[in-house]
PDB file of C-alpha atoms in Angstrom:
ATOM      1  CA  MET A 935     -26.298  40.818 -30.869  1.00 49.00           C
ATOM      2  CA  GLU A 936     -26.309  37.037 -30.650  1.00 59.00           C
ATOM      3  CA  LEU A 937     -23.604  35.605 -28.406  1.00 76.00           C
ATOM      4  CA  MET A 938     -21.132  33.623 -30.481  1.00 90.00           C
ATOM      5  CA  PRO A 939     -20.371  30.073 -29.325  1.00 95.00           C
ATOM      6  CA  SER A 940     -16.780  29.347 -28.351  1.00 96.00           C
ATOM      7  CA  VAL A 941     -14.647  26.243 -28.150  1.00 96.00           C
ATOM      8  CA  SER A 942     -12.425  25.372 -25.192  1.00 92.00           C
ATOM      9  CA  LEU A 943      -8.826  24.720 -26.225  1.00 92.00           C
ATOM     10  CA  LYS A 944      -5.745  23.566 -24.343  1.00 78.00           C
ATOM     11  CA  GLY A 945      -4.222  26.691 -22.838  1.00 76.00           C
ATOM     12  CA  CYS A 946      -7.266  28.846 -23.603  1.00 79.00           C
ATOM     13  CA  GLU A 947      -9.815  27.218 -21.298  1.00 76.00           C
ATOM     14  CA  GLU A 948     -10.659  30.449 -19.476  1.00 78.00           C
ATOM     15  CA  ASN A 949     -12.195  32.424 -22.348  1.00 79.00           C
ATOM     16  CA  GLY A 950     -12.369  29.885 -25.145  1.00 93.00           C
ATOM     17  CA  MET A 951     -11.944  30.592 -28.864  1.00 97.00           C
ATOM     18  CA  PRO A 952     -14.939  32.115 -30.698  1.00 97.00           C
ATOM     19  CA  VAL A 953     -15.974  29.610 -33.355  1.00 98.00           C
ATOM     20  CA  ILE A 954     -15.875  32.210 -36.146  1.00 98.00           C
ATOM     21  CA  GLY A 955     -12.732  34.213 -36.700  1.00 98.00           C
ATOM     22  CA  MET A 956     -12.083  36.951 -39.212  1.00 97.00           C
ATOM     23  CA  GLY A 957      -9.269  36.158 -41.612  1.00 96.00           C
ATOM     24  CA  THR A 958      -6.920  38.985 -42.568  1.00 95.00           C
ATOM     25  CA  SER A 959      -5.145  37.480 -45.574  1.00 90.00           C
ATOM     26  CA  ALA A 960      -6.116  39.487 -48.661  1.00 79.00           C
ATOM     27  CA  TYR A 961      -5.317  38.860 -52.328  1.00 74.00           C
ATOM     28  CA  PRO A 962      -4.128  41.069 -53.801  1.00 76.00           C
ATOM     29  CA  PRO A 963      -2.712  42.378 -50.482  1.00 80.00           C
ATOM     30  CA  ALA A 964      -4.715  45.272 -49.047  1.00 84.00           C
ATOM     31  CA  ASP A 965      -3.024  48.428 -47.798  1.00 90.00           C
ATOM     32  CA  LEU A 966      -2.628  49.037 -44.081  1.00 91.00           C
ATOM     33  CA  GLU A 967      -5.494  51.543 -43.747  1.00 95.00           C
ATOM     34  CA  THR A 968      -7.966  49.335 -45.660  1.00 94.00           C
ATOM     35  CA  THR A 969      -7.136  46.331 -43.495  1.00 95.00           C
ATOM     36  CA  LYS A 970      -7.293  48.351 -40.273  1.00 97.00           C
ATOM     37  CA  ALA A 971     -10.674  49.867 -41.214  1.00 97.00           C
ATOM     38  CA  ALA A 972     -12.083  46.416 -42.076  1.00 96.00           C
ATOM     39  CA  ILE A 973     -10.937  44.988 -38.715  1.00 97.00           C
ATOM     40  CA  LEU A 974     -12.568  47.874 -36.828  1.00 98.00           C
ATOM     41  CA  GLU A 975     -15.806  47.245 -38.747  1.00 97.00           C
ATOM     42  CA  ALA A 976     -15.540  43.565 -37.827  1.00 97.00           C
ATOM     43  CA  ILE A 977     -15.152  44.402 -34.131  1.00 97.00           C
ATOM     44  CA  LYS A 978     -18.257  46.613 -34.374  1.00 97.00           C
ATOM     45  CA  ALA A 979     -20.114  43.717 -36.072  1.00 96.00           C
ATOM     46  CA  GLY A 980     -19.257  41.357 -33.203  1.00 96.00           C
ATOM     47  CA  TYR A 981     -16.066  39.561 -34.254  1.00 97.00           C
ATOM     48  CA  ARG A 982     -13.719  38.845 -31.372  1.00 97.00           C
ATOM     49  CA  HIS A 983     -11.420  36.255 -33.000  1.00 98.00           C
ATOM     50  CA  PHE A 984      -8.857  37.467 -35.567  1.00 98.00           C
ATOM     51  CA  ASP A 985      -6.519  35.317 -37.626  1.00 98.00           C
ATOM     52  CA  THR A 986      -3.272  36.756 -38.970  1.00 98.00           C
ATOM     53  CA  ALA A 987       0.230  35.589 -39.908  1.00 97.00           C
ATOM     54  CA  PHE A 988       3.648  37.070 -40.489  1.00 96.00           C
ATOM     55  CA  ALA A 989       3.320  36.030 -44.146  1.00 93.00           C
ATOM     56  CA  TYR A 990       0.043  37.944 -44.627  1.00 93.00           C
ATOM     57  CA  GLY A 991       1.587  41.313 -43.761  1.00 93.00           C
ATOM     58  CA  SER A 992      -1.519  42.019 -41.663  1.00 96.00           C
ATOM     59  CA  GLU A 993      -0.044  41.828 -38.149  1.00 97.00           C
ATOM     60  CA  LYS A 994       0.708  45.573 -38.010  1.00 97.00           C
ATOM     61  CA  PRO A 995      -2.738  46.782 -39.180  1.00 97.00           C
ATOM     62  CA  LEU A 996      -4.391  44.286 -36.811  1.00 98.00           C
ATOM     63  CA  GLY A 997      -2.277  45.641 -33.954  1.00 98.00           C
ATOM     64  CA  GLU A 998      -3.219  49.199 -34.842  1.00 98.00           C
ATOM     65  CA  ALA A 999      -6.894  48.272 -35.101  1.00 98.00           C
ATOM     66  CA  ILE A1000      -6.807  46.667 -31.633  1.00 98.00           C
ATOM     67  CA  ALA A1001      -5.186  49.815 -30.195  1.00 98.00           C
ATOM     68  CA  ASP A1002      -7.860  51.977 -31.867  1.00 98.00           C
ATOM     69  CA  ALA A1003     -10.665  49.684 -30.662  1.00 98.00           C
ATOM     70  CA  LEU A1004      -9.439  50.050 -27.083  1.00 98.00           C
ATOM     71  CA  ARG A1005      -9.117  53.834 -27.436  1.00 98.00           C
ATOM     72  CA  LEU A1006     -12.628  54.094 -28.940  1.00 97.00           C
ATOM     73  CA  ARG A1007     -14.008  51.769 -26.221  1.00 97.00           C
ATOM     74  CA  LEU A1008     -15.289  49.285 -28.807  1.00 97.00           C
ATOM     75  CA  ILE A1009     -13.742  46.753 -26.425  1.00 97.00           C
ATOM     76  CA  GLU A1010     -12.831  47.253 -22.773  1.00 97.00           C
ATOM     77  CA  SER A1011      -9.797  44.976 -22.706  1.00 97.00           C
ATOM     78  CA  ARG A1012      -7.434  43.134 -25.048  1.00 97.00           C
ATOM     79  CA  ASP A1013      -8.504  39.978 -23.195  1.00 95.00           C
ATOM     80  CA  GLU A1014     -11.881  40.179 -24.999  1.00 96.00           C
ATOM     81  CA  LEU A1015     -10.100  39.227 -28.222  1.00 97.00           C
ATOM     82  CA  PHE A1016      -8.677  35.912 -29.420  1.00 97.00           C
ATOM     83  CA  ILE A1017      -5.651  36.521 -31.649  1.00 98.00           C
ATOM     84  CA  THR A1018      -3.989  33.845 -33.768  1.00 98.00           C
ATOM     85  CA  THR A1019      -0.767  34.351 -35.695  1.00 98.00           C
ATOM     86  CA  LYS A1020       1.611  31.993 -37.457  1.00 98.00           C
ATOM     87  CA  LEU A1021       5.292  31.130 -37.687  1.00 98.00           C
ATOM     88  CA  TRP A1022       6.478  31.650 -41.258  1.00 97.00           C
ATOM     89  CA  ALA A1023       8.560  28.914 -42.913  1.00 96.00           C
ATOM     90  CA  SER A1024      11.650  31.149 -43.167  1.00 96.00           C
ATOM     91  CA  PHE A1025      11.827  31.178 -39.346  1.00 97.00           C
ATOM     92  CA  ALA A1026      10.950  27.491 -38.865  1.00 98.00           C
ATOM     93  CA  HIS A1027      14.298  26.612 -37.299  1.00 97.00           C
ATOM     94  CA  PRO A1028      14.556  25.808 -33.581  1.00 98.00           C
ATOM     95  CA  THR A1029      16.930  28.744 -32.923  1.00 98.00           C
ATOM     96  CA  GLN A1030      14.705  31.337 -34.641  1.00 98.00           C
ATOM     97  CA  ILE A1031      11.227  30.597 -33.339  1.00 98.00           C
ATOM     98  CA  VAL A1032      11.156  32.499 -30.045  1.00 98.00           C
ATOM     99  CA  SER A1033      12.529  35.636 -31.722  1.00 98.00           C
ATOM    100  CA  ALA A1034      10.041  35.205 -34.607  1.00 98.00           C
ATOM    101  CA  CYS A1035       7.164  35.040 -32.112  1.00 98.00           C
ATOM    102  CA  LYS A1036       8.484  38.168 -30.351  1.00 98.00           C
ATOM    103  CA  MET A1037       8.684  39.950 -33.734  1.00 98.00           C
ATOM    104  CA  SER A1038       5.026  39.107 -34.403  1.00 98.00           C
ATOM    105  CA  LEU A1039       4.088  40.406 -30.956  1.00 98.00           C
ATOM    106  CA  GLN A1040       5.943  43.641 -31.703  1.00 98.00           C
ATOM    107  CA  ASN A1041       4.020  43.968 -34.993  1.00 98.00           C
ATOM    108  CA  LEU A1042       0.756  43.349 -33.131  1.00 98.00           C
ATOM    109  CA  GLN A1043       1.661  45.661 -30.199  1.00 98.00           C
ATOM    110  CA  LEU A1044       0.664  42.803 -27.875  1.00 98.00           C
ATOM    111  CA  GLU A1045       2.261  41.074 -24.903  1.00 98.00           C
ATOM    112  CA  TYR A1046       0.889  37.675 -25.946  1.00 98.00           C
ATOM    113  CA  VAL A1047      -1.157  35.943 -28.619  1.00 98.00           C
ATOM    114  CA  ASP A1048      -3.819  33.374 -27.834  1.00 97.00           C
ATOM    115  CA  MET A1049      -2.667  30.922 -30.509  1.00 98.00           C
ATOM    116  CA  TYR A1050       0.664  30.522 -32.320  1.00 98.00           C
ATOM    117  CA  LEU A1051       0.671  28.107 -35.261  1.00 98.00           C
ATOM    118  CA  ILE A1052       3.362  26.591 -37.485  1.00 98.00           C
ATOM    119  CA  HIS A1053       2.128  27.926 -40.842  1.00 97.00           C
ATOM    120  CA  TRP A1054       3.377  25.090 -43.101  1.00 96.00           C
ATOM    121  CA  PRO A1055       5.148  21.759 -42.422  1.00 96.00           C
ATOM    122  CA  VAL A1056       8.276  22.908 -44.239  1.00 96.00           C
ATOM    123  CA  ARG A1057      11.312  25.157 -43.702  1.00 97.00           C
ATOM    124  CA  LEU A1058      12.780  27.784 -46.031  1.00 96.00           C
ATOM    125  CA  THR A1059      16.451  28.617 -45.575  1.00 95.00           C
ATOM    126  CA  GLU A1060      15.973  32.339 -46.270  1.00 92.00           C
ATOM    127  CA  MET A1061      13.329  35.020 -46.622  1.00 92.00           C
ATOM    128  CA  ILE A1062      11.516  35.011 -49.950  1.00 89.00           C
ATOM    129  CA  ARG A1063       9.918  37.914 -51.787  1.00 80.00           C
ATOM    130  CA  LYS A1064       8.146  35.926 -54.494  1.00 83.00           C
ATOM    131  CA  THR A1065       6.851  32.464 -55.293  1.00 85.00           C
ATOM    132  CA  PRO A1066       7.419  29.812 -56.541  1.00 89.00           C
ATOM    133  CA  VAL A1067      10.535  29.158 -54.464  1.00 92.00           C
ATOM    134  CA  ASP A1068      13.893  27.835 -55.651  1.00 93.00           C
ATOM    135  CA  VAL A1069      14.131  24.145 -54.727  1.00 93.00           C
ATOM    136  CA  ASP A1070      17.484  24.730 -52.990  1.00 94.00           C
ATOM    137  CA  LEU A1071      15.755  26.880 -50.338  1.00 95.00           C
ATOM    138  CA  ILE A1072      13.275  24.188 -49.256  1.00 95.00           C
ATOM    139  CA  ARG A1073      14.083  21.861 -46.372  1.00 95.00           C
ATOM    140  CA  PRO A1074      12.152  19.251 -44.367  1.00 95.00           C
ATOM    141  CA  LEU A1075      10.888  20.540 -41.029  1.00 96.00           C
ATOM    142  CA  ASP A1076      12.851  19.487 -37.930  1.00 97.00           C
ATOM    143  CA  VAL A1077       9.589  18.475 -36.262  1.00 97.00           C
ATOM    144  CA  GLU A1078      11.018  17.714 -32.813  1.00 97.00           C
ATOM    145  CA  GLY A1079      13.287  20.758 -32.591  1.00 98.00           C
ATOM    146  CA  VAL A1080      10.684  23.144 -33.970  1.00 98.00           C
ATOM    147  CA  TRP A1081       7.949  21.862 -31.674  1.00 98.00           C
ATOM    148  CA  GLN A1082      10.191  22.161 -28.607  1.00 98.00           C
ATOM    149  CA  SER A1083      10.791  25.820 -29.529  1.00 98.00           C
ATOM    150  CA  MET A1084       7.018  26.332 -29.985  1.00 98.00           C
ATOM    151  CA  GLU A1085       6.591  24.885 -26.488  1.00 98.00           C
ATOM    152  CA  GLU A1086       9.190  27.368 -25.244  1.00 98.00           C
ATOM    153  CA  CYS A1087       7.058  30.227 -26.634  1.00 98.00           C
ATOM    154  CA  LYS A1088       4.179  28.916 -24.531  1.00 97.00           C
ATOM    155  CA  LEU A1089       6.322  28.490 -21.405  1.00 97.00           C
ATOM    156  CA  LEU A1090       7.618  32.066 -21.804  1.00 98.00           C
ATOM    157  CA  GLY A1091       4.034  33.390 -21.924  1.00 97.00           C
ATOM    158  CA  LEU A1092       4.378  34.693 -25.484  1.00 98.00           C
ATOM    159  CA  THR A1093       1.370  32.591 -26.494  1.00 97.00           C
ATOM    160  CA  LYS A1094      -1.349  30.884 -24.497  1.00 96.00           C
ATOM    161  CA  SER A1095      -1.586  27.940 -26.843  1.00 97.00           C
ATOM    162  CA  ILE A1096       0.269  26.371 -29.768  1.00 97.00           C
ATOM    163  CA  GLY A1097      -0.811  24.469 -32.828  1.00 98.00           C
ATOM    164  CA  VAL A1098      -0.210  23.768 -36.507  1.00 98.00           C
ATOM    165  CA  SER A1099      -1.601  24.619 -39.930  1.00 98.00           C
ATOM    166  CA  ASN A1100      -1.700  22.546 -43.117  1.00 96.00           C
ATOM    167  CA  PHE A1101      -0.438  19.458 -41.247  1.00 97.00           C
ATOM    168  CA  SER A1102      -1.275  15.898 -42.299  1.00 97.00           C
ATOM    169  CA  CYS A1103      -2.226  13.075 -39.922  1.00 97.00           C
ATOM    170  CA  LYS A1104       1.333  11.740 -40.323  1.00 96.00           C
ATOM    171  CA  LYS A1105       2.955  15.067 -39.368  1.00 96.00           C
ATOM    172  CA  ILE A1106       0.639  15.582 -36.368  1.00 98.00           C
ATOM    173  CA  ASP A1107       1.440  12.064 -35.180  1.00 97.00           C
ATOM    174  CA  GLN A1108       5.156  12.908 -35.298  1.00 97.00           C
ATOM    175  CA  ILE A1109       4.525  15.842 -32.950  1.00 98.00           C
ATOM    176  CA  LEU A1110       2.324  13.811 -30.613  1.00 98.00           C
ATOM    177  CA  GLN A1111       5.169  11.287 -30.157  1.00 97.00           C
ATOM    178  CA  ILE A1112       7.457  13.931 -28.604  1.00 97.00           C
ATOM    179  CA  ALA A1113       5.203  16.758 -27.349  1.00 98.00           C
ATOM    180  CA  LYS A1114       5.009  17.927 -23.743  1.00 97.00           C
ATOM    181  CA  PHE A1115       2.185  20.207 -24.918  1.00 97.00           C
ATOM    182  CA  PRO A1116       0.298  18.606 -27.827  1.00 97.00           C
ATOM    183  CA  PRO A1117      -0.985  20.880 -30.604  1.00 98.00           C
ATOM    184  CA  ALA A1118      -4.304  22.453 -29.599  1.00 97.00           C
ATOM    185  CA  LEU A1119      -5.503  22.773 -33.182  1.00 97.00           C
ATOM    186  CA  ASN A1120      -4.776  22.172 -36.853  1.00 98.00           C
ATOM    187  CA  GLN A1121      -5.925  24.917 -39.216  1.00 98.00           C
ATOM    188  CA  VAL A1122      -6.597  23.485 -42.677  1.00 97.00           C
ATOM    189  CA  GLU A1123      -8.528  24.158 -45.844  1.00 95.00           C
ATOM    190  CA  MET A1124     -12.046  22.795 -45.382  1.00 97.00           C
ATOM    191  CA  ASN A1125     -15.395  23.456 -47.054  1.00 97.00           C
ATOM    192  CA  PRO A1126     -18.277  21.444 -48.539  1.00 97.00           C
ATOM    193  CA  LEU A1127     -16.155  20.660 -51.597  1.00 96.00           C
ATOM    194  CA  TRP A1128     -13.078  19.624 -49.573  1.00 96.00           C
ATOM    195  CA  GLN A1129     -14.542  18.048 -46.459  1.00 98.00           C
ATOM    196  CA  GLN A1130     -11.387  16.554 -44.899  1.00 97.00           C
ATOM    197  CA  LYS A1131     -13.297  13.759 -43.141  1.00 97.00           C
ATOM    198  CA  GLN A1132     -10.297  11.456 -42.618  1.00 97.00           C
ATOM    199  CA  LEU A1133      -8.175  14.270 -41.157  1.00 97.00           C
ATOM    200  CA  ARG A1134     -11.055  15.492 -38.978  1.00 98.00           C
ATOM    201  CA  ASP A1135     -11.670  11.992 -37.614  1.00 98.00           C
ATOM    202  CA  PHE A1136      -7.960  11.585 -36.836  1.00 98.00           C
ATOM    203  CA  CYS A1137      -7.751  14.974 -35.101  1.00 98.00           C
ATOM    204  CA  LYS A1138     -10.878  14.274 -33.072  1.00 97.00           C
ATOM    205  CA  GLU A1139      -9.457  10.948 -31.897  1.00 97.00           C
ATOM    206  CA  LYS A1140      -6.202  12.680 -30.854  1.00 97.00           C
ATOM    207  CA  GLY A1141      -7.875  15.651 -29.142  1.00 96.00           C
ATOM    208  CA  VAL A1142      -6.698  18.191 -31.738  1.00 97.00           C
ATOM    209  CA  HIS A1143      -9.344  20.777 -32.677  1.00 98.00           C
ATOM    210  CA  VAL A1144      -9.792  21.612 -36.382  1.00 98.00           C
ATOM    211  CA  THR A1145     -10.199  25.148 -37.719  1.00 98.00           C
ATOM    212  CA  ALA A1146     -11.401  25.532 -41.309  1.00 98.00           C
ATOM    213  CA  TYR A1147      -9.849  28.155 -43.559  1.00 96.00           C
ATOM    214  CA  SER A1148     -11.168  28.948 -47.055  1.00 94.00           C
ATOM    215  CA  PRO A1149     -14.631  27.756 -45.893  1.00 96.00           C
ATOM    216  CA  LEU A1150     -16.099  29.524 -48.945  1.00 94.00           C
ATOM    217  CA  GLY A1151     -13.439  28.311 -51.392  1.00 88.00           C
ATOM    218  CA  ALA A1152     -11.253  31.466 -51.326  1.00 62.00           C
ATOM    219  CA  ASN A1153     -13.107  32.982 -54.284  1.00 58.00           C
ATOM    220  CA  ASN A1154     -11.290  35.876 -56.037  1.00 55.00           C
ATOM    221  CA  THR A1155      -7.825  34.703 -54.965  1.00 59.00           C
ATOM    222  CA  LYS A1156      -5.123  33.092 -57.108  1.00 58.00           C
ATOM    223  CA  TRP A1157      -5.436  29.807 -55.153  1.00 57.00           C
ATOM    224  CA  GLY A1158      -9.247  29.664 -54.812  1.00 57.00           C
ATOM    225  CA  ASP A1159     -12.289  29.735 -57.068  1.00 69.00           C
ATOM    226  CA  ASN A1160     -16.080  30.108 -57.064  1.00 82.00           C
ATOM    227  CA  ARG A1161     -16.930  26.394 -56.807  1.00 85.00           C
ATOM    228  CA  VAL A1162     -18.380  26.769 -53.281  1.00 94.00           C
ATOM    229  CA  VAL A1163     -20.259  30.064 -53.577  1.00 91.00           C
ATOM    230  CA  GLU A1164     -21.702  29.117 -56.981  1.00 93.00           C
ATOM    231  CA  ASN A1165     -22.444  25.466 -56.232  1.00 95.00           C
ATOM    232  CA  ASP A1166     -25.976  24.546 -57.327  1.00 97.00           C
ATOM    233  CA  VAL A1167     -26.628  22.089 -54.463  1.00 98.00           C
ATOM    234  CA  LEU A1168     -25.656  24.681 -51.836  1.00 98.00           C
ATOM    235  CA  ALA A1169     -27.540  27.422 -53.704  1.00 97.00           C
ATOM    236  CA  ASN A1170     -30.763  25.364 -53.751  1.00 98.00           C
ATOM    237  CA  ILE A1171     -30.501  24.635 -50.011  1.00 98.00           C
ATOM    238  CA  ALA A1172     -29.873  28.339 -49.387  1.00 98.00           C
ATOM    239  CA  LYS A1173     -32.873  29.389 -51.476  1.00 98.00           C
ATOM    240  CA  ALA A1174     -35.184  27.017 -49.610  1.00 98.00           C
ATOM    241  CA  LYS A1175     -34.014  28.417 -46.261  1.00 97.00           C
ATOM    242  CA  GLY A1176     -33.897  32.089 -47.227  1.00 98.00           C
ATOM    243  CA  LYS A1177     -30.137  32.159 -46.621  1.00 97.00           C
ATOM    244  CA  THR A1178     -27.093  32.898 -48.766  1.00 96.00           C
ATOM    245  CA  THR A1179     -24.984  30.114 -50.261  1.00 96.00           C
ATOM    246  CA  ALA A1180     -22.084  31.348 -48.116  1.00 96.00           C
ATOM    247  CA  GLN A1181     -24.197  31.023 -44.950  1.00 97.00           C
ATOM    248  CA  VAL A1182     -25.082  27.421 -45.868  1.00 98.00           C
ATOM    249  CA  ALA A1183     -21.396  26.570 -46.399  1.00 98.00           C
ATOM    250  CA  LEU A1184     -20.432  28.167 -43.062  1.00 98.00           C
ATOM    251  CA  ARG A1185     -23.307  26.489 -41.199  1.00 98.00           C
ATOM    252  CA  TRP A1186     -22.260  23.133 -42.676  1.00 98.00           C
ATOM    253  CA  ALA A1187     -18.716  23.617 -41.321  1.00 98.00           C
ATOM    254  CA  TYR A1188     -20.046  24.646 -37.898  1.00 98.00           C
ATOM    255  CA  GLU A1189     -22.236  21.531 -37.759  1.00 98.00           C
ATOM    256  CA  GLN A1190     -19.114  19.385 -38.370  1.00 98.00           C
ATOM    257  CA  GLY A1191     -17.769  20.600 -35.016  1.00 97.00           C
ATOM    258  CA  VAL A1192     -14.972  22.775 -36.384  1.00 98.00           C
ATOM    259  CA  SER A1193     -14.265  26.468 -35.948  1.00 98.00           C
ATOM    260  CA  ILE A1194     -14.076  28.739 -38.978  1.00 98.00           C
ATOM    261  CA  VAL A1195     -11.853  31.520 -40.286  1.00 97.00           C
ATOM    262  CA  THR A1196     -13.679  33.502 -42.939  1.00 95.00           C
ATOM    263  CA  LYS A1197     -12.491  36.650 -44.640  1.00 92.00           C
ATOM    264  CA  SER A1198     -14.585  39.490 -45.991  1.00 91.00           C
ATOM    265  CA  PHE A1199     -13.816  43.192 -45.918  1.00 92.00           C
ATOM    266  CA  ASN A1200     -17.413  43.866 -47.063  1.00 93.00           C
ATOM    267  CA  LYS A1201     -19.470  45.242 -44.159  1.00 94.00           C
ATOM    268  CA  GLU A1202     -22.718  43.472 -45.111  1.00 96.00           C
ATOM    269  CA  ARG A1203     -21.101  40.085 -45.767  1.00 94.00           C
ATOM    270  CA  MET A1204     -19.184  40.360 -42.486  1.00 96.00           C
ATOM    271  CA  LYS A1205     -22.539  40.486 -40.676  1.00 96.00           C
ATOM    272  CA  GLN A1206     -24.091  37.728 -42.808  1.00 96.00           C
ATOM    273  CA  ASN A1207     -21.157  35.422 -42.016  1.00 96.00           C
ATOM    274  CA  LEU A1208     -22.048  35.638 -38.309  1.00 97.00           C
ATOM    275  CA  GLU A1209     -25.755  34.879 -38.853  1.00 96.00           C
ATOM    276  CA  ILE A1210     -25.502  31.088 -38.863  1.00 97.00           C
ATOM    277  CA  PHE A1211     -26.374  30.105 -35.302  1.00 96.00           C
ATOM    278  CA  ASP A1212     -30.192  30.351 -35.042  1.00 95.00           C
ATOM    279  CA  TRP A1213     -31.047  27.785 -37.750  1.00 97.00           C
ATOM    280  CA  SER A1214     -29.767  24.407 -38.888  1.00 98.00           C
ATOM    281  CA  LEU A1215     -29.403  22.109 -41.871  1.00 98.00           C
ATOM    282  CA  SER A1216     -31.725  19.125 -42.213  1.00 98.00           C
ATOM    283  CA  ALA A1217     -30.562  15.517 -42.466  1.00 98.00           C
ATOM    284  CA  ASP A1218     -31.523  15.666 -46.152  1.00 98.00           C
ATOM    285  CA  ASP A1219     -29.405  18.820 -46.650  1.00 98.00           C
ATOM    286  CA  LEU A1220     -26.430  17.163 -44.969  1.00 98.00           C
ATOM    287  CA  GLU A1221     -26.847  14.019 -47.077  1.00 98.00           C
ATOM    288  CA  LYS A1222     -26.794  16.091 -50.296  1.00 98.00           C
ATOM    289  CA  ILE A1223     -23.702  17.996 -49.175  1.00 98.00           C
ATOM    290  CA  SER A1224     -21.911  14.753 -48.208  1.00 98.00           C
ATOM    291  CA  LYS A1225     -22.187  13.587 -51.845  1.00 98.00           C
ATOM    292  CA  LEU A1226     -20.590  16.673 -53.410  1.00 97.00           C
ATOM    293  CA  PRO A1227     -17.471  15.944 -55.524  1.00 95.00           C
ATOM    294  CA  GLN A1228     -14.281  16.639 -53.587  1.00 95.00           C
ATOM    295  CA  ARG A1229     -11.241  18.607 -54.726  1.00 91.00           C
ATOM    296  CA  LYS A1230      -8.452  20.255 -52.778  1.00 91.00           C
ATOM    297  CA  GLY A1231      -7.950  23.948 -53.534  1.00 88.00           C
ATOM    298  CA  VAL A1232      -4.842  25.015 -51.617  1.00 86.00           C
ATOM    299  CA  THR A1233      -1.611  23.082 -52.167  1.00 88.00           C
ATOM    300  CA  LEU A1234       1.902  23.727 -50.937  1.00 90.00           C
ATOM    301  CA  ALA A1235       3.037  23.189 -54.541  1.00 91.00           C
ATOM    302  CA  SER A1236       0.867  26.128 -55.658  1.00 87.00           C
ATOM    303  CA  VAL A1237       2.836  28.318 -53.221  1.00 86.00           C
ATOM    304  CA  MET A1238       6.336  26.830 -53.270  1.00 91.00           C
ATOM    305  CA  GLY A1239       6.408  25.230 -56.720  1.00 92.00           C
ATOM    306  CA  PRO A1240       5.931  21.598 -57.888  1.00 92.00           C
ATOM    307  CA  HIS A1241       9.177  20.278 -56.397  1.00 93.00           C
ATOM    308  CA  GLU A1242       9.372  16.567 -55.580  1.00 92.00           C
ATOM    309  CA  PHE A1243       9.565  17.034 -51.780  1.00 91.00           C
ATOM    310  CA  VAL A1244       6.699  19.568 -51.847  1.00 92.00           C
ATOM    311  CA  LEU A1245       4.508  17.219 -53.892  1.00 93.00           C
ATOM    312  CA  GLU A1246       5.207  14.452 -51.356  1.00 93.00           C
ATOM    313  CA  LEU A1247       3.956  16.722 -48.536  1.00 93.00           C
ATOM    314  CA  ASP A1248       0.822  17.606 -50.535  1.00 92.00           C
ATOM    315  CA  ALA A1249       0.126  13.905 -51.095  1.00 91.00           C
ATOM    316  CA  GLU A1250       0.031  13.347 -47.310  1.00 90.00           C
ATOM    317  CA  VAL A1251      -2.838  15.790 -46.738  1.00 79.00           C
TER     318      VAL A1251
END
C-alpha cells in the first residue's frame, strides 16, 4: 500500500496529518452500525485521518470503530490515527467550550483529539433539532473569548492542535490579532468549481493550512450536487488519463497544496479516492480547470436560514 503524504501542522509536528481524511458526515444520517462498518473498511483500505463533528452524530461510531480496530489489530496504537472533531455552534460560548470538547472525547472514547475546530463562525443560544433556525437564536461569535477557550483545550491536552472551519479571511484575521496559538488550519468547501483562491492565498501568507471539504461537490446531499462529478472538462481529463472524474478532482485539490476530507461509504470508491499520488495533472489540464465557472455550494444560510446576519457572514467567504 502506497504511503500517504502528510502535512506538518502546529501542534502535530511529530506525526503530521495525512493529506486525505475520511469524512463521516452522511446525508441522510447513517445508523451507528453502518458508519462504524464503513470506518473499519476505511482503516483496512489505508485511511488514518478521520473527520467528525458533534453535529454529525458520528463521534460515537468513530470511537467504537477505533476501539474495534485496536482489538482486531488493524492498528497497533491510537497514535497511528489523526482525529479531527468540531465545536458545534450551540456550545460556542467561552464558558462551554472545554466541557464541549470533553463531551466529544467521551463520545470518541479518546483521551485527546489531534485537531479541534470551531465548526462555524456563529453562536446559537440553544441546542437545535432542525433547520432553518429561528433568528432569535443566532448570535455573533465572541471571537476573542471563544478562541481563548479553544487555546485552553490545547493547554489542557484535550487536543493537540486547534483551528477553524468555514471562516473568512476577515474572521481569521480577528483571531490572529489576539491568538497565543494561531489556528493551524481552516477547513472550507473547496473543489474545481469553487476554488477559493483568494482565501487560500490569504491562509498561505498567514501560515494557516487549508483543508478542503466537499472536494467532489457533496453529490447526493441536500446542500451539494453533481456539478463536479459530472463536469465535462474533468470527465475528459479523466478519460485521457484512465482515471475517474473524482480522482481528477481530488488530484487537483492535492496539487493546490491543501489536504482533503472526502466521504464515501462505498468500499471501491474509498480505495479509488486514495489512488491519486502516483500521477499528476499537466499544465494544460490545470489551465482548463482554472477556467471552470465558479459557484459556492455550502452556505451558512442554507443551514441556518437566510437571516440578515447570516447572509452577511456568507458574503465574507
